[in-house]
Amino acid sequence: MDQVELRNFARAEEVRTFPYGKLELLKMGGIVIGRATLEPGWRWSTSVQPLAKTTSCEAAHFQYHVSGRLMVHMDNGKEYECRPGDISLIPQGHDAWVIGNEPVVIVDFQGMMDYAKESSHH
C-alpha cells in the first residue's frame, strides 16, 4: 500500500435496501466495507431472510456499532446485545434484531459483499 485511499458513505458505490433498512457499500483496500442502517422493526429473519433464502444469516461479521442496540441470537441459542462503541466478531449462523426505538448503525469490515443481495438459490 503506497497511496492514501479516502472514501465516504455519502458517496457509496452501491446501496441496497430491504424492509426497515439499507446497506451502503464501499470498496477500499481490496475489501468491501458496509454501513448498515437498521430501523426499529428490522429483524434479519423477516427483512433479509426472504432475500438470502437461508435458514439463518450465513455471513460472518466484524463490525463497529455506531448507534442503537442490536440483539444477536446465535443458532446455538446464545444471545448477545451489541451497544454503541462495541466491536463485534460474529460467526455465521445467527438472527438479529433492533432493540428499542433507535435505529442501529453498524460499520462492517467483513461479510457485506453479498449481504441483502437477491440469492441465486431457488
C-alpha atoms as one frame of an Amber mdcrd trajectory, in Angstrom:
protein
   0.000   0.000   0.000   1.671   3.194  -1.129  -1.129   5.695  -1.525  -3.956
   7.101   0.548  -7.484   5.924  -0.139 -10.262   8.151   1.140 -13.932   7.256
   0.774 -17.219   8.478   2.231 -20.500   6.593   2.687 -22.306   9.702   1.375
 -20.906   8.610  -1.996 -21.395   4.867  -1.585 -20.632   2.772  -4.654 -23.756
   0.684  -4.078 -26.835   0.995  -1.876 -29.068  -1.997  -1.133 -32.419  -1.515
   0.536 -34.588  -4.047   2.333 -37.546  -3.778   4.730 -36.637  -1.452   7.632
 -33.073  -0.963   6.449 -30.391  -0.092   3.960 -26.796  -1.044   3.311 -24.242
   1.344   1.799 -21.122  -0.276   0.306 -17.611   0.983  -0.436 -14.637  -0.908
  -1.853 -11.385   0.090  -0.202  -8.016  -1.563   0.239  -9.292  -4.573  -1.662
 -12.188  -5.219   0.725 -15.867  -4.279   0.828 -16.955  -2.169   3.806 -20.636
  -1.765   4.567 -22.602   0.697   6.665 -25.954  -0.753   7.655 -28.771   1.427
   8.978 -31.448  -0.725  10.595 -34.714   0.886  11.686 -36.863  -0.194  14.647
 -38.837  -3.223  13.456 -35.870  -4.643  11.492 -35.130  -8.301  12.084 -32.838
 -10.414   9.893 -35.305 -13.325   9.711 -38.109 -11.109   8.346 -36.225  -8.336
   6.499 -33.264 -10.150   4.899 -34.036 -13.885   5.044 -36.518 -13.645   2.129
 -33.630 -12.270   0.005 -30.909 -14.587   1.318 -33.096 -17.721   1.307 -31.000
 -19.307   4.092 -32.270 -20.559   7.456 -30.142 -18.046   9.370 -27.583 -15.384
   8.449 -24.598 -17.134   6.878 -22.404 -14.008   6.744 -19.713 -13.634   9.376
 -19.415 -10.057  10.641 -16.568  -7.944  12.033 -18.283  -4.705  12.898 -18.239
  -1.474  14.849 -21.541  -0.466  16.438 -22.060   3.278  15.926 -25.532   3.707
  17.431 -28.609   1.836  18.602 -28.900  -1.571  20.273 -28.823  -4.877  18.388
 -29.662  -8.308  19.793 -27.869 -11.222  18.132 -29.296 -14.734  18.598 -26.868
 -17.489  17.625 -28.161 -20.776  16.194 -26.860 -22.476  19.374 -29.280 -20.388
  21.473 -26.811 -17.880  22.966 -27.750 -14.208  22.748 -25.584 -11.079  22.747
 -26.609  -7.439  22.994 -24.431  -5.070  20.952 -24.344  -1.422  22.048 -22.800
   1.793  20.690 -18.998   1.653  20.852 -18.909  -2.151  20.774 -16.863  -4.071
  18.234 -18.299  -7.498  17.451 -16.960 -10.536  15.641 -19.989 -12.716  14.892
 -19.661 -16.082  13.150 -22.209 -17.254  10.610 -25.399 -18.874  11.894 -27.445
 -16.171  13.607 -30.541 -14.000  13.618 -30.531 -10.389  14.856 -32.986  -7.586
  15.565 -33.159  -3.940  16.628 -33.947  -3.379  20.325 -35.980  -0.296  21.231
 -36.891   2.687  19.087 -33.474   3.993  17.994 -32.055   2.978  14.606 -28.976
   0.747  14.655 -25.987   1.912  12.608 -23.143  -0.561  12.084 -19.936  -0.346
  10.037 -18.959  -3.859   8.932 -15.478  -4.652   7.632 -16.311  -8.235   6.636
 -19.316 -10.161   5.391 -21.187  -7.444   3.496 -20.255  -8.191  -0.117 -23.279
 -10.453  -0.654 -25.452  -9.192   2.231 -29.097  -8.480   1.365 -28.407  -9.450
  -2.235 -31.019 -11.491  -4.058 -29.905 -15.121  -3.771 -29.465 -17.214  -6.881
 -30.607 -20.269  -4.901 -34.253 -21.143  -5.529
